[in-house]
mmCIF file of C-alpha atoms in Angstrom:
data_model
loop_
_atom_site.group_PDB
_atom_site.id
_atom_site.type_symbol
_atom_site.label_atom_id
_atom_site.label_comp_id
_atom_site.label_asym_id
_atom_site.label_seq_id
_atom_site.Cartn_x
_atom_site.Cartn_y
_atom_site.Cartn_z
ATOM 1 C CA LYS A 1 153.001 115.583 98.750
ATOM 2 C CA LEU A 2 151.455 112.942 96.480
ATOM 3 C CA MET A 3 152.515 112.193 92.965
ATOM 4 C CA PHE A 4 150.991 110.159 90.080
ATOM 5 C CA LEU A 5 152.592 108.698 87.055
ATOM 6 C CA ALA A 6 150.292 107.188 84.166
ATOM 7 C CA HIS A 7 151.807 105.335 81.141
ATOM 8 C CA THR A 8 150.393 103.602 78.205
ATOM 9 C CA LYS A 9 151.838 100.599 76.004
ATOM 10 C CA ASP A 10 152.391 103.442 73.392
ATOM 11 C CA ALA A 11 154.653 105.612 75.502
ATOM 12 C CA GLN A 12 151.949 108.251 76.145
ATOM 13 C CA VAL A 13 152.818 109.754 80.028
ATOM 14 C CA ALA A 14 150.655 111.719 82.537
ATOM 15 C CA THR A 15 151.535 112.960 85.709
ATOM 16 C CA LEU A 16 149.766 114.494 88.731
ATOM 17 C CA GLU A 17 150.762 116.175 92.083
ATOM 18 C CA LYS A 18 148.610 116.824 94.841
ATOM 19 C CA THR A 19 149.040 117.745 98.360
ATOM 20 C CA VAL A 20 147.355 115.509 100.909
ATOM 21 C CA VAL A 21 146.785 116.178 104.787
ATOM 22 C CA THR A 22 146.381 113.028 106.673
ATOM 23 C CA GLN A 23 145.062 114.096 110.414
ATOM 24 C CA LYS A 24 142.081 113.994 112.548
ATOM 25 C CA GLU A 25 140.217 117.350 113.256
ATOM 26 C CA PHE A 26 139.791 116.089 116.679
ATOM 27 C CA SER A 27 142.251 113.436 118.277
ATOM 28 C CA VAL A 28 142.753 111.814 121.529
ATOM 29 C CA THR A 29 146.478 111.180 122.860
ATOM 30 C CA PRO A 30 146.341 109.192 126.203
ATOM 31 C CA ASN A 31 149.776 108.691 128.109
ATOM 32 C CA TYR A 32 149.616 105.228 128.950
ATOM 33 C CA PRO A 33 152.235 103.843 131.647
ATOM 34 C CA ARG A 34 154.219 101.001 130.578
ATOM 35 C CA PHE A 35 152.874 98.924 133.332
ATOM 36 C CA LEU A 36 151.401 99.127 136.769
ATOM 37 C CA ARG A 37 151.757 97.747 140.397
ATOM 38 C CA GLU A 38 149.406 96.527 142.777
ATOM 39 C CA GLY A 39 148.926 99.718 145.168
ATOM 40 C CA ASP A 40 150.053 102.222 142.760
ATOM 41 C CA GLU A 41 148.242 105.550 142.490
ATOM 42 C CA LEU A 42 148.374 107.400 139.674
ATOM 43 C CA VAL A 43 147.136 110.273 137.785
ATOM 44 C CA PHE A 44 145.969 109.275 134.021
ATOM 45 C CA LYS A 45 146.042 112.059 131.691
ATOM 46 C CA SER A 46 145.051 112.491 128.224
ATOM 47 C CA LYS A 47 145.788 114.991 125.540
ATOM 48 C CA LEU A 48 142.446 116.428 123.621
ATOM 49 C CA SER A 49 143.668 118.022 120.267
ATOM 50 C CA ASN A 50 141.577 120.293 118.159
ATOM 51 C CA LEU A 51 142.414 120.935 114.558
ATOM 52 C CA THR A 52 139.158 123.066 113.829
ATOM 53 C CA THR A 53 138.486 126.612 113.351
ATOM 54 C CA GLN A 54 135.681 126.248 115.595
ATOM 55 C CA GLN A 55 135.378 125.691 119.628
ATOM 56 C CA LEU A 56 134.680 122.419 120.630
ATOM 57 C CA ASN A 57 132.669 121.055 123.672
ATOM 58 C CA GLY A 58 132.316 117.422 124.927
ATOM 59 C CA PHE A 59 132.711 114.468 127.320
ATOM 60 C CA ALA A 60 136.209 112.323 127.553
ATOM 61 C CA LYS A 61 135.449 108.822 129.244
ATOM 62 C CA LEU A 62 137.968 106.306 131.093
ATOM 63 C CA GLN A 63 137.173 103.151 131.207
ATOM 64 C CA ILE A 64 139.331 100.004 132.836
ATOM 65 C CA LEU A 65 138.504 96.758 131.527
ATOM 66 C CA ASP A 66 139.437 92.890 132.832
ATOM 67 C CA ALA A 67 141.927 91.935 130.196
ATOM 68 C CA PHE A 68 140.806 88.033 130.271
ATOM 69 C CA THR A 69 136.902 88.675 130.471
ATOM 70 C CA ASN A 70 136.556 92.270 128.858
ATOM 71 C CA GLU A 71 134.578 93.231 131.822
ATOM 72 C CA ASP A 72 134.314 96.962 133.183
ATOM 73 C CA ILE A 73 136.162 97.091 136.286
ATOM 74 C CA SER A 74 136.707 100.726 136.536
ATOM 75 C CA SER A 75 135.178 100.937 140.082
ATOM 76 C CA GLN A 76 137.943 98.614 141.570
ATOM 77 C CA PHE A 77 140.460 101.508 140.485
ATOM 78 C CA ASN A 78 138.704 104.264 142.637
ATOM 79 C CA LEU A 79 137.680 105.741 139.590
ATOM 80 C CA LYS A 80 134.942 108.383 140.932
ATOM 81 C CA ASP A 81 134.263 110.240 137.652
ATOM 82 C CA ILE A 82 134.653 108.153 134.786
ATOM 83 C CA GLN A 83 133.542 110.893 132.401
ATOM 84 C CA LYS A 84 135.013 114.522 132.411
ATOM 85 C CA SER A 85 133.654 117.202 130.578
ATOM 86 C CA PHE A 86 135.834 119.910 128.426
ATOM 87 C CA VAL A 87 136.158 122.630 126.054
ATOM 88 C CA LEU A 88 138.219 123.145 123.289
ATOM 89 C CA ASN A 89 139.307 126.389 121.571
ATOM 90 C CA ALA A 90 139.951 126.370 117.780
ATOM 91 C CA ASN A 91 143.021 125.239 117.009
ATOM 92 C CA GLY A 92 143.953 124.363 120.575
ATOM 93 C CA SER A 93 144.593 121.187 123.159
ATOM 94 C CA THR A 94 143.966 120.510 126.347
ATOM 95 C CA THR A 95 144.172 117.588 129.113
ATOM 96 C CA VAL A 96 142.064 115.624 130.907
ATOM 97 C CA GLN A 97 143.039 113.556 133.918
ATOM 98 C CA TRP A 98 141.737 110.943 136.382
ATOM 99 C CA ASN A 99 143.044 109.604 139.730
ATOM 100 C CA VAL A 100 143.423 105.757 139.726
ATOM 101 C CA LYS A 101 144.770 103.520 142.361
ATOM 102 C CA VAL A 102 145.397 100.012 141.443
ATOM 103 C CA PRO A 103 143.950 97.176 143.677
ATOM 104 C CA ASN A 104 145.348 93.924 144.244
ATOM 105 C CA GLY A 105 144.407 91.037 142.336
ATOM 106 C CA VAL A 106 144.215 92.036 139.256
ATOM 107 C CA SER A 107 146.759 90.923 136.660
ATOM 108 C CA SER A 108 146.225 92.443 133.265
ATOM 109 C CA ILE A 109 144.006 95.630 132.324
ATOM 110 C CA ILE A 110 142.789 97.118 129.009
ATOM 111 C CA ILE A 111 142.604 101.081 129.623
ATOM 112 C CA LYS A 112 139.806 102.322 127.336
ATOM 113 C CA ASN A 113 140.185 106.438 126.465
ATOM 114 C CA VAL A 114 137.295 107.856 124.329
ATOM 115 C CA ALA A 115 136.414 111.460 123.673
ATOM 116 C CA THR A 116 133.171 112.919 121.953
ATOM 117 C CA SER A 117 132.755 116.508 121.127
ATOM 118 C CA THR A 118 130.521 118.932 119.389
ATOM 119 C CA SER A 119 130.924 122.526 117.840
ATOM 120 C CA LEU A 120 129.445 125.114 119.924
ATOM 121 C CA SER A 121 127.387 125.907 116.317
ATOM 122 C CA GLY A 122 126.200 122.318 116.218
ATOM 123 C CA GLN A 123 127.870 121.761 112.714
ATOM 124 C CA GLY A 124 130.214 119.528 113.203
ATOM 125 C CA LYS A 125 130.483 115.915 115.556
ATOM 126 C CA PHE A 126 133.911 114.540 116.406
ATOM 127 C CA SER A 127 134.825 111.194 118.189
ATOM 128 C CA ASP A 128 138.458 109.746 118.827
ATOM 129 C CA GLY A 129 139.816 107.194 121.178
ATOM 130 C CA GLU A 130 142.471 104.498 121.919
ATOM 131 C CA GLN A 131 142.971 101.603 124.274
ATOM 132 C CA LYS A 132 145.703 99.448 125.224
ATOM 133 C CA ALA A 133 146.538 96.668 127.429
ATOM 134 C CA ILE A 134 148.416 97.230 130.476
ATOM 135 C CA ALA A 135 150.320 94.396 132.546
ATOM 136 C CA VAL A 136 149.717 94.709 136.565
ATOM 137 C CA LEU A 137 152.559 93.434 138.411
ATOM 138 C CA PRO A 138 152.195 91.865 141.591
ATOM 139 C CA ASN A 139 154.129 93.667 145.136
ATOM 140 C CA ARG A 140 155.628 90.269 145.986
ATOM 141 C CA MET A 141 159.284 89.704 145.773
ATOM 142 C CA LEU A 142 161.246 86.915 145.281
ATOM 143 C CA VAL A 143 164.105 86.947 147.674
ATOM 144 C CA THR A 144 167.035 85.109 146.917
ATOM 145 C CA ASP A 145 170.249 84.501 149.389
ATOM 146 C CA ALA A 146 172.922 82.421 148.696
ATOM 147 C CA VAL A 147 175.907 81.383 150.889
ATOM 148 C CA PRO A 148 178.559 79.038 150.385
ATOM 149 C CA VAL A 149 178.262 76.001 152.527
ATOM 150 C CA PHE A 150 181.448 74.314 153.446
ATOM 151 C CA VAL A 151 180.909 71.235 155.340
ATOM 152 C CA LYS A 152 183.312 68.253 155.987
ATOM 153 C CA GLU A 153 182.346 64.633 156.451
ATOM 154 C CA GLY A 154 180.859 64.113 160.292
ATOM 155 C CA GLN A 155 180.805 67.760 161.224
ATOM 156 C CA THR A 156 177.790 69.837 162.093
ATOM 157 C CA LYS A 157 177.402 73.704 161.275
ATOM 158 C CA THR A 158 174.655 76.041 161.938
ATOM 159 C CA PHE A 159 174.026 78.686 159.270
ATOM 160 C CA VAL A 160 172.206 82.167 159.567
ATOM 161 C CA LEU A 161 170.798 83.567 156.284
ATOM 162 C CA GLU A 162 170.889 87.202 157.478
ATOM 163 C CA ASN A 163 169.581 88.950 154.503
ATOM 164 C CA LEU A 164 166.565 86.606 155.164
ATOM 165 C CA LYS A 165 166.040 87.374 159.087
ATOM 166 C CA ASN A 166 166.404 90.831 158.657
#
């Protein structure tokens, strides 16, 4: 609900009330992970929503870019079909998904998800997309083992760090 109030210097007043809808007729809602680890395998899903009264068909595209150079590195993530087709019923939603395998040696990426569609009657063309930077964490682990060491003057002792040994 949007309300307007106007007044003049001589105290005349006018009001106006309108109802406003702020939504896209076609939208893409990707389900991004918070972070990734080297070697992860995941199914990246994205929801497509149609708020029109027409059936829509089109293509959804997933790209993975290097966050530092903006270079397309989708092939390193084992993405076979970057582009997926969809049919979306009137006032309905559907999901599209891609299988992704995170390679070693990548530290930060941008996941870009874009979809374009047209109505079957050809009257409406729609597009939407999102992108987000995601950190890729290495699989290396810092191992810390603390052992109290008590050695008297002139004494020699041997210590074994069992956690590191095993």
